[in-house]
PDB file of C-alpha atoms in Angstrom:
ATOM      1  CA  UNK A1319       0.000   0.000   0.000  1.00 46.00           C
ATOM      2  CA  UNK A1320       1.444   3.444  -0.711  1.00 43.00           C
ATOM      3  CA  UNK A1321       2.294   6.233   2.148  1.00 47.00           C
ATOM      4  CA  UNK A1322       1.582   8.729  -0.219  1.00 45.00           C
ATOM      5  CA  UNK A1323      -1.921  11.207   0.666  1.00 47.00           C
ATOM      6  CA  UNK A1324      -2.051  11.315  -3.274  1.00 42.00           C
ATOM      7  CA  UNK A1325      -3.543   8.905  -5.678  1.00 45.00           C
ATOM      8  CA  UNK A1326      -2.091   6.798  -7.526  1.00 44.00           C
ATOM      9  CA  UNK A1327      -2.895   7.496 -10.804  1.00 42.00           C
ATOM     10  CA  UNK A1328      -6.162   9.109 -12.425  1.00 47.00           C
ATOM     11  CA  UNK A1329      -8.159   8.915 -15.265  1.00 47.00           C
ATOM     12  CA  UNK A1330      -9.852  12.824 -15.942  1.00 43.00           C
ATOM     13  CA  UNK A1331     -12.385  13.118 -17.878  1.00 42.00           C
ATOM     14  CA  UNK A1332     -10.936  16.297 -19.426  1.00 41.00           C
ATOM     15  CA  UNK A1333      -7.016  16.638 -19.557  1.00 40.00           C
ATOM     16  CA  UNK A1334      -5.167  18.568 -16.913  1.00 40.00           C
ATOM     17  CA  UNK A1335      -3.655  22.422 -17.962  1.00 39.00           C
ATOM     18  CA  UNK A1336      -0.224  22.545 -18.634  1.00 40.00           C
ATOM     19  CA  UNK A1337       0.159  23.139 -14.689  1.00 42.00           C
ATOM     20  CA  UNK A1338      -0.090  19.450 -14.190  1.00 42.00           C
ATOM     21  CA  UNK A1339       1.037  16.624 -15.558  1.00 42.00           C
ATOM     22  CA  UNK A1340      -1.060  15.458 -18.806  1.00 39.00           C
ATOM     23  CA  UNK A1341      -3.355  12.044 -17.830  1.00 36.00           C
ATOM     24  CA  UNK A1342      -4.666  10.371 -20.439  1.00 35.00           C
ATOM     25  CA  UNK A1343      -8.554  10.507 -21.135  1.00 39.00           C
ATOM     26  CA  UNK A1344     -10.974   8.595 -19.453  1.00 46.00           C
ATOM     27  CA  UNK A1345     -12.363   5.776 -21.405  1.00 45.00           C
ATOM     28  CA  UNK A1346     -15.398   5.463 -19.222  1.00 54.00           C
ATOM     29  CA  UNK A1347     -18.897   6.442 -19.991  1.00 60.00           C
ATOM     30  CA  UNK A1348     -20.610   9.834 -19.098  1.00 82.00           C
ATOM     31  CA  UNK A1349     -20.446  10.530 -15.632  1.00 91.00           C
ATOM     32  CA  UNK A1350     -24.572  10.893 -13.818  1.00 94.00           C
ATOM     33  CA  UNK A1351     -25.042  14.729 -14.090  1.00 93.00           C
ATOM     34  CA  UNK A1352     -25.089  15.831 -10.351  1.00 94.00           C
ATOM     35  CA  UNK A1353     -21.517  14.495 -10.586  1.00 95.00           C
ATOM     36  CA  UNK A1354     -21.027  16.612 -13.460  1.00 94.00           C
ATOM     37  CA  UNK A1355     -21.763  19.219 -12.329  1.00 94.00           C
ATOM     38  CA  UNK A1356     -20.530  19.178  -8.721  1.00 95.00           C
ATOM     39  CA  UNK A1357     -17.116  18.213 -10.635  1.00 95.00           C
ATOM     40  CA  UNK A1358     -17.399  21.586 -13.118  1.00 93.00           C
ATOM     41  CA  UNK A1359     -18.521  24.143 -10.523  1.00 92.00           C
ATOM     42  CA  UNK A1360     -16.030  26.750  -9.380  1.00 87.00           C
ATOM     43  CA  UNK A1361     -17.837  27.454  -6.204  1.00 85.00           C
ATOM     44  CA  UNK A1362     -18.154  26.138  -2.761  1.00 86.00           C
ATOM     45  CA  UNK A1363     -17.911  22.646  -2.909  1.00 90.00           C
ATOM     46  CA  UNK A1364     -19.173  21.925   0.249  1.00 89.00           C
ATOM     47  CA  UNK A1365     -22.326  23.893  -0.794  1.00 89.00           C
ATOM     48  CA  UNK A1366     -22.984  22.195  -3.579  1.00 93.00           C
ATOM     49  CA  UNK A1367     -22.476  18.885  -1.657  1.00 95.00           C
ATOM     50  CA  UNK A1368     -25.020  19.510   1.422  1.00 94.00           C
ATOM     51  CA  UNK A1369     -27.772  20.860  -1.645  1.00 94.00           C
ATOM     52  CA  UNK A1370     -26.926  17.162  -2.935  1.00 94.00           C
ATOM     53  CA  UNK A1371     -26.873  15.067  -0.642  1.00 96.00           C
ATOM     54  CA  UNK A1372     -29.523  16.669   1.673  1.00 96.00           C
ATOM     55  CA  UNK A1373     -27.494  17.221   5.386  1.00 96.00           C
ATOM     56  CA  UNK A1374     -24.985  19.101   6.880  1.00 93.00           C
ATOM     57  CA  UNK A1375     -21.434  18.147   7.092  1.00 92.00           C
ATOM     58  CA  UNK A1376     -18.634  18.567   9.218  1.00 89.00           C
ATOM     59  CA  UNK A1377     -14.575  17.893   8.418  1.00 89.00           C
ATOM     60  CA  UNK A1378     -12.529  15.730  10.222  1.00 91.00           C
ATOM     61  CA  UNK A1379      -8.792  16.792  10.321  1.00 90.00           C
ATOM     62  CA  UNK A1380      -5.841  13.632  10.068  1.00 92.00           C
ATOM     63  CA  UNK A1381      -3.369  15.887  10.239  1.00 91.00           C
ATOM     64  CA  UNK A1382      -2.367  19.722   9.518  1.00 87.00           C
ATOM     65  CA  UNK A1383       1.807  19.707   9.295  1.00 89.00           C
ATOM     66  CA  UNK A1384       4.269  22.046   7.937  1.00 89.00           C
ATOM     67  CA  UNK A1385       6.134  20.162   5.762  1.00 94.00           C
ATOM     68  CA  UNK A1386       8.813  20.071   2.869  1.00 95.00           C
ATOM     69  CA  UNK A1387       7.769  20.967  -0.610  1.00 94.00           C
ATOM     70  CA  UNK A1388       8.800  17.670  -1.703  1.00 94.00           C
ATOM     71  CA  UNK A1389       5.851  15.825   0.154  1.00 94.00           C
ATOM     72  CA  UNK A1390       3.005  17.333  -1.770  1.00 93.00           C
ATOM     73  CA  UNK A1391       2.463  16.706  -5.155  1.00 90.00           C
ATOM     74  CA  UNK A1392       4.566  18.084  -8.267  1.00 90.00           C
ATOM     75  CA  UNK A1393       1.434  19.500  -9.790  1.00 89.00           C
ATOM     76  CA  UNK A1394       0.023  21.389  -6.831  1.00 92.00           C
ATOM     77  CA  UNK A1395       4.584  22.420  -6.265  1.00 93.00           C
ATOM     78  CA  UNK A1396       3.984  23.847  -9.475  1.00 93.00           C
ATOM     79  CA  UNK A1397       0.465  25.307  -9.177  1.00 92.00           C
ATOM     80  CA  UNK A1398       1.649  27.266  -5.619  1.00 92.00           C
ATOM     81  CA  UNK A1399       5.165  28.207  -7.077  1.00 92.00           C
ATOM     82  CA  UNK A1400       7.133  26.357  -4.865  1.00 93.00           C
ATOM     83  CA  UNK A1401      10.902  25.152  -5.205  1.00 92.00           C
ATOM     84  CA  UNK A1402      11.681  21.934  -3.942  1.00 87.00           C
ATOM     85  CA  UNK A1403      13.769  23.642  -0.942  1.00 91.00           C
ATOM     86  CA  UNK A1404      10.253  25.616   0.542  1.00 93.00           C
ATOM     87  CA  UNK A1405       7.723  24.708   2.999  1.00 93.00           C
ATOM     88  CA  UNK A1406       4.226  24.107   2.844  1.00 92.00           C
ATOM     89  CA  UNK A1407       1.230  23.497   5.064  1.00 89.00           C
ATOM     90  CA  UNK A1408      -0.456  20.170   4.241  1.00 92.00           C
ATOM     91  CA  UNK A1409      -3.413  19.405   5.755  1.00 90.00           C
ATOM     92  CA  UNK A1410      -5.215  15.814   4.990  1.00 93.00           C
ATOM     93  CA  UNK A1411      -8.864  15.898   5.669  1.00 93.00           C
ATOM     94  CA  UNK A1412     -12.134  13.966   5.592  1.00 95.00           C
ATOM     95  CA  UNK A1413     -16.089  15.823   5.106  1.00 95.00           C
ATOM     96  CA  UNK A1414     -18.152  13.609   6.737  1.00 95.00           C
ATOM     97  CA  UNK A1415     -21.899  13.094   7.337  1.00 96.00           C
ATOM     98  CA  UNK A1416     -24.095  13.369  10.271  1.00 96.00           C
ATOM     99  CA  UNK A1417     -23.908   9.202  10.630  1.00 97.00           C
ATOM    100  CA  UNK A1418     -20.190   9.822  10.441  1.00 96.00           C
ATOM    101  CA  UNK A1419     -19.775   8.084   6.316  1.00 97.00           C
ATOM    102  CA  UNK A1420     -17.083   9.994   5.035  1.00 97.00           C
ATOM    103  CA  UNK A1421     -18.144  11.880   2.243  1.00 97.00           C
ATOM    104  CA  UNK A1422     -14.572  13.410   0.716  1.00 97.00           C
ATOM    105  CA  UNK A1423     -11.180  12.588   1.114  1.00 96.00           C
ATOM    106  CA  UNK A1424      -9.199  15.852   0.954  1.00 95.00           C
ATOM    107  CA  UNK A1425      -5.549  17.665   0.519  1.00 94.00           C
ATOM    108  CA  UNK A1426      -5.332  20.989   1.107  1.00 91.00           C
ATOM    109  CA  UNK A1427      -1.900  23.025   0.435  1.00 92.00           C
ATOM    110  CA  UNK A1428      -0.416  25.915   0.763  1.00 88.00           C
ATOM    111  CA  UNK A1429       3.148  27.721   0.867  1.00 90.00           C
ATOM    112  CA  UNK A1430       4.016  27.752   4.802  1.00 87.00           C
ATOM    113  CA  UNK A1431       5.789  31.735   4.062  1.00 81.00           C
ATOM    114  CA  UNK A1432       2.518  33.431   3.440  1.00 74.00           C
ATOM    115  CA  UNK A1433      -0.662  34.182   5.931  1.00 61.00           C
ATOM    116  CA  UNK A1434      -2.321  31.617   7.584  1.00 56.00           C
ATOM    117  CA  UNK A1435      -5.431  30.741   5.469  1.00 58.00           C
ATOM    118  CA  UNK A1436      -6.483  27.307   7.192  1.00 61.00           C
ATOM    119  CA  UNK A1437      -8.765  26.990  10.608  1.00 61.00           C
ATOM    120  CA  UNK A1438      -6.994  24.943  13.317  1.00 61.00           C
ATOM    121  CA  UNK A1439      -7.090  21.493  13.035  1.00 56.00           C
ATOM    122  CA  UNK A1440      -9.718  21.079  15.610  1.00 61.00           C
ATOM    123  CA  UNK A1441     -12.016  23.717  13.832  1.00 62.00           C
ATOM    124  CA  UNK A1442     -15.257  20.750  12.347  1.00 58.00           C
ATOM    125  CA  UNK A1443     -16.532  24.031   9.828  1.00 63.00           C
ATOM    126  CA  UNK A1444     -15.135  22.851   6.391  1.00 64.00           C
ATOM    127  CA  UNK A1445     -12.632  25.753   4.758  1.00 69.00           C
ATOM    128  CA  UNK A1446     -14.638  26.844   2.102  1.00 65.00           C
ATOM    129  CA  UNK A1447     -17.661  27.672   4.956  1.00 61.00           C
ATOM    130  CA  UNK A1448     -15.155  28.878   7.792  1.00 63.00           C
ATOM    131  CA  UNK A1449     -13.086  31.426   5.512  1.00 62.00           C
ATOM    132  CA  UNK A1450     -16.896  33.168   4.589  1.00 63.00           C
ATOM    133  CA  UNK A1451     -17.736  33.296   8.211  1.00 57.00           C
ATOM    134  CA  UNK A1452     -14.616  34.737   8.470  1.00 56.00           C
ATOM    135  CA  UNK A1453     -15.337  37.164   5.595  1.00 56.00           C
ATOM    136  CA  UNK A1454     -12.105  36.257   4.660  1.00 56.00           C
ATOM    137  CA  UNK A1455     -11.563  38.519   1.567  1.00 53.00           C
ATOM    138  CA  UNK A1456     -12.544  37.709  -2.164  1.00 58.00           C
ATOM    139  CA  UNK A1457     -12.059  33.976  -2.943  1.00 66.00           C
ATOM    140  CA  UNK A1458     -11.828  32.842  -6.775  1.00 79.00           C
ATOM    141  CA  UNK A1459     -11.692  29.083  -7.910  1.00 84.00           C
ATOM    142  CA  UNK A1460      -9.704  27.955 -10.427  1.00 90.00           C
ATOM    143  CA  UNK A1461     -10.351  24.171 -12.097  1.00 92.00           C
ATOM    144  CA  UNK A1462      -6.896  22.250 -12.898  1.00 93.00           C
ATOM    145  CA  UNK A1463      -8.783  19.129 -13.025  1.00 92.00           C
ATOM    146  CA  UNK A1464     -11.532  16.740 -12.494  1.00 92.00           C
ATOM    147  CA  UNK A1465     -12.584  13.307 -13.606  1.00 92.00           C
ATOM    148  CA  UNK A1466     -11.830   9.795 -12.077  1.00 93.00           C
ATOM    149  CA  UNK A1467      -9.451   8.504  -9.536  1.00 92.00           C
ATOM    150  CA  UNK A1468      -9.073   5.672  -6.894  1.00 92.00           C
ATOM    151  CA  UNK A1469     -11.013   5.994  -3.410  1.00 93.00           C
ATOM    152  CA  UNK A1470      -7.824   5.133  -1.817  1.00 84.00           C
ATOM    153  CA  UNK A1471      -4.771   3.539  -2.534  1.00 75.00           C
ATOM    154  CA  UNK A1472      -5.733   0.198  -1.428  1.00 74.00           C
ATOM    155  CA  UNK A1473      -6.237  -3.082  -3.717  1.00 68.00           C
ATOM    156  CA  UNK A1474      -9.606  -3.583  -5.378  1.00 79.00           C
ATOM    157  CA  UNK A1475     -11.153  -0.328  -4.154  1.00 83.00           C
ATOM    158  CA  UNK A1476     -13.700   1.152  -6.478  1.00 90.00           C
ATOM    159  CA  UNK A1477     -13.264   4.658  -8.739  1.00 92.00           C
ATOM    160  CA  UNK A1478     -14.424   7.604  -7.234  1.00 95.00           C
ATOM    161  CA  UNK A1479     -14.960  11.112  -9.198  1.00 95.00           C
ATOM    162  CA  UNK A1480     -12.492  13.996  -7.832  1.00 95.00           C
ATOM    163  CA  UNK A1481     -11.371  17.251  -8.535  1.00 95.00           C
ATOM    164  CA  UNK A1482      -8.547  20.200  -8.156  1.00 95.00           C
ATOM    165  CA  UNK A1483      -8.422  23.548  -7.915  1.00 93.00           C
ATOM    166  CA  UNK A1484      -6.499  26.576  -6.669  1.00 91.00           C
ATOM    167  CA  UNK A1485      -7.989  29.219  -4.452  1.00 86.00           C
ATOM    168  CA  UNK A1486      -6.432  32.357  -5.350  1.00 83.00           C
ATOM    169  CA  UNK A1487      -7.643  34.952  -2.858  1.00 76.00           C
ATOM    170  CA  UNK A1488      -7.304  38.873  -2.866  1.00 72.00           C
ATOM    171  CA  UNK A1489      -4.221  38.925  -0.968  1.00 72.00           C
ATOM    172  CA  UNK A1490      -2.676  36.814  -3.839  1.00 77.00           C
ATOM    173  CA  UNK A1491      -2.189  33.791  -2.061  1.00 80.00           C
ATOM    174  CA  UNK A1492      -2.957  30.755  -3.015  1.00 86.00           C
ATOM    175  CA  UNK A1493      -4.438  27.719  -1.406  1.00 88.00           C
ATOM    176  CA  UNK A1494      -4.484  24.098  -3.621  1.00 93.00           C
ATOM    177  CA  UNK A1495      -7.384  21.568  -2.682  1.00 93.00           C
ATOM    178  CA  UNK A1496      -7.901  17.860  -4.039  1.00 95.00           C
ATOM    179  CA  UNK A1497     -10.816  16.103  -3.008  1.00 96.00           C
ATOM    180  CA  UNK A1498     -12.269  12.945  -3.535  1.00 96.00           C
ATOM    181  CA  UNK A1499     -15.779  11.449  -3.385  1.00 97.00           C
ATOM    182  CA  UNK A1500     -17.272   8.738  -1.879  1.00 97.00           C
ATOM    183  CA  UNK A1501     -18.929   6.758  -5.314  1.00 95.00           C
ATOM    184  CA  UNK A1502     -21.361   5.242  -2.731  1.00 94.00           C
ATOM    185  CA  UNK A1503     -22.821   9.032  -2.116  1.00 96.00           C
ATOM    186  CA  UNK A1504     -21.470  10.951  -5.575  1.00 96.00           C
ATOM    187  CA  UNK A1505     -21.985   7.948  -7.803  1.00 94.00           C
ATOM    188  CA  UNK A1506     -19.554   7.671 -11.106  1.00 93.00           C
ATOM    189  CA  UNK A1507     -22.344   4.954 -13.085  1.00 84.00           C
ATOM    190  CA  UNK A1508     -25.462   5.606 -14.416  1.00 62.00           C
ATOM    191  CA  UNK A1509     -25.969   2.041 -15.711  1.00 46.00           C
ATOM    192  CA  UNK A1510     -28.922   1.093 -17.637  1.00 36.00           C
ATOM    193  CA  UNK A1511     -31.253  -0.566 -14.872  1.00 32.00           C
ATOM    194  CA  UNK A1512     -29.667   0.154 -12.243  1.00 34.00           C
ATOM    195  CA  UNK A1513     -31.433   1.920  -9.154  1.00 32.00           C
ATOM    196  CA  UNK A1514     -29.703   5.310  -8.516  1.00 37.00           C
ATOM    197  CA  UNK A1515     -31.730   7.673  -6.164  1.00 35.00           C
ATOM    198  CA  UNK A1516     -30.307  10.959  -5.426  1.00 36.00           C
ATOM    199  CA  UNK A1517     -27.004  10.894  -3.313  1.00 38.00           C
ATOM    200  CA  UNK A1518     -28.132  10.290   0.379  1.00 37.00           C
ATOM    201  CA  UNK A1519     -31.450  10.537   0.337  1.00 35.00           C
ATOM    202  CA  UNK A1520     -34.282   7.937   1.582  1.00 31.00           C
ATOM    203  CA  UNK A1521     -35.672   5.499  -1.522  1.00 28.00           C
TER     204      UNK A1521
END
């Protein structure tokens, strides 16, 4: 099993900018369009999630670290402007639902030399909703990249849809997020005869 908080590999369903390293295109069928378009939107994705999936969430912090450069990934090095000799803040984070079912897996970056953008580890408000309560100053999402990826980096575990994006916010700082979805709540089939009720709510 690998260490590593990223994925293994992905499959996108549109190719990366030339910020990231190219994957190759996804051979799988359309995705079901609430994944589409929670995977397009450039807004709060933790929003756009509760509207889903019909409940509140909270996030669960793993771990919130200052850390080399080197430990995050290449793309999101390249994406915050950061040698391989500076620091970052990595945090590693879960949104989860009331009944505790983890609904995204989540890295969160940023360069460790500018203001301190994320809530303290022990803060259960997701980012996106803590830095408006904060009226933290103008936020703008940026896409890199969306499409398909691996829950985890286990054997055998099923795809799950995911996307990236930078936060670039008035100061001019930058914050990189990766998140991942649970396919049992944001599902990647829409199979021919298959039952698929909306994402956490009662059939």
């Amino acid at each position: 099993m690998s260490s590593s908080p990223y994925p293994r590999s992905h499959l996108p369903v549109d190719p990366a900018p030339a910020a990231l390293a190219r994957p190759r295109r996804s051979p799988d069928p359309p995705l079901p369009p609430e994944t589409r378009l929670l995977l397009a939107s450039d807004g709060s994705t933790t929003l756009l999630l509760e509207s889903l999936l019909g409940f509140t969430m909270t996030v669960h912090v793993i771990s919130q670290e200052a850390v080399d450069a080197t430990a995050i990934p290449s793309g999101a090095r390249e994406v915050l402007q950061l040698g391989d000799d500076s620091r970052a803040v990595r945090r590693l984070s879960e949104l989860r639902a009331p009944d505790g079912r983890v609904v995204s897996r989540n890295l969160v970056a940023h360069p460790a030399a500018e203001s301190p953008h994320l809530p303290d580890a022990a803060d259960l408000t997701p980012l996106g909703l803590r830095l408006r309560a904060l009226r933290f100053p103008q936020q703008h999402r940026s896409l890199l990249a969306h499409g398909l990826t691996h829950w985890d980096d286990a054997a055998h575990v099923p795809v799950c849809a995911f996307k990236e994006y930078v936060i670039r916010c008035a100061d001019e700082s930058r914050i990189y997020v990766r998140e991942r979805f649970n396919p049992g709540l944001v599902p990647v089939s829409d199979a021919v005869g298959t039952s698929r009720p909306l994402p956490g709510k009662a059939t």
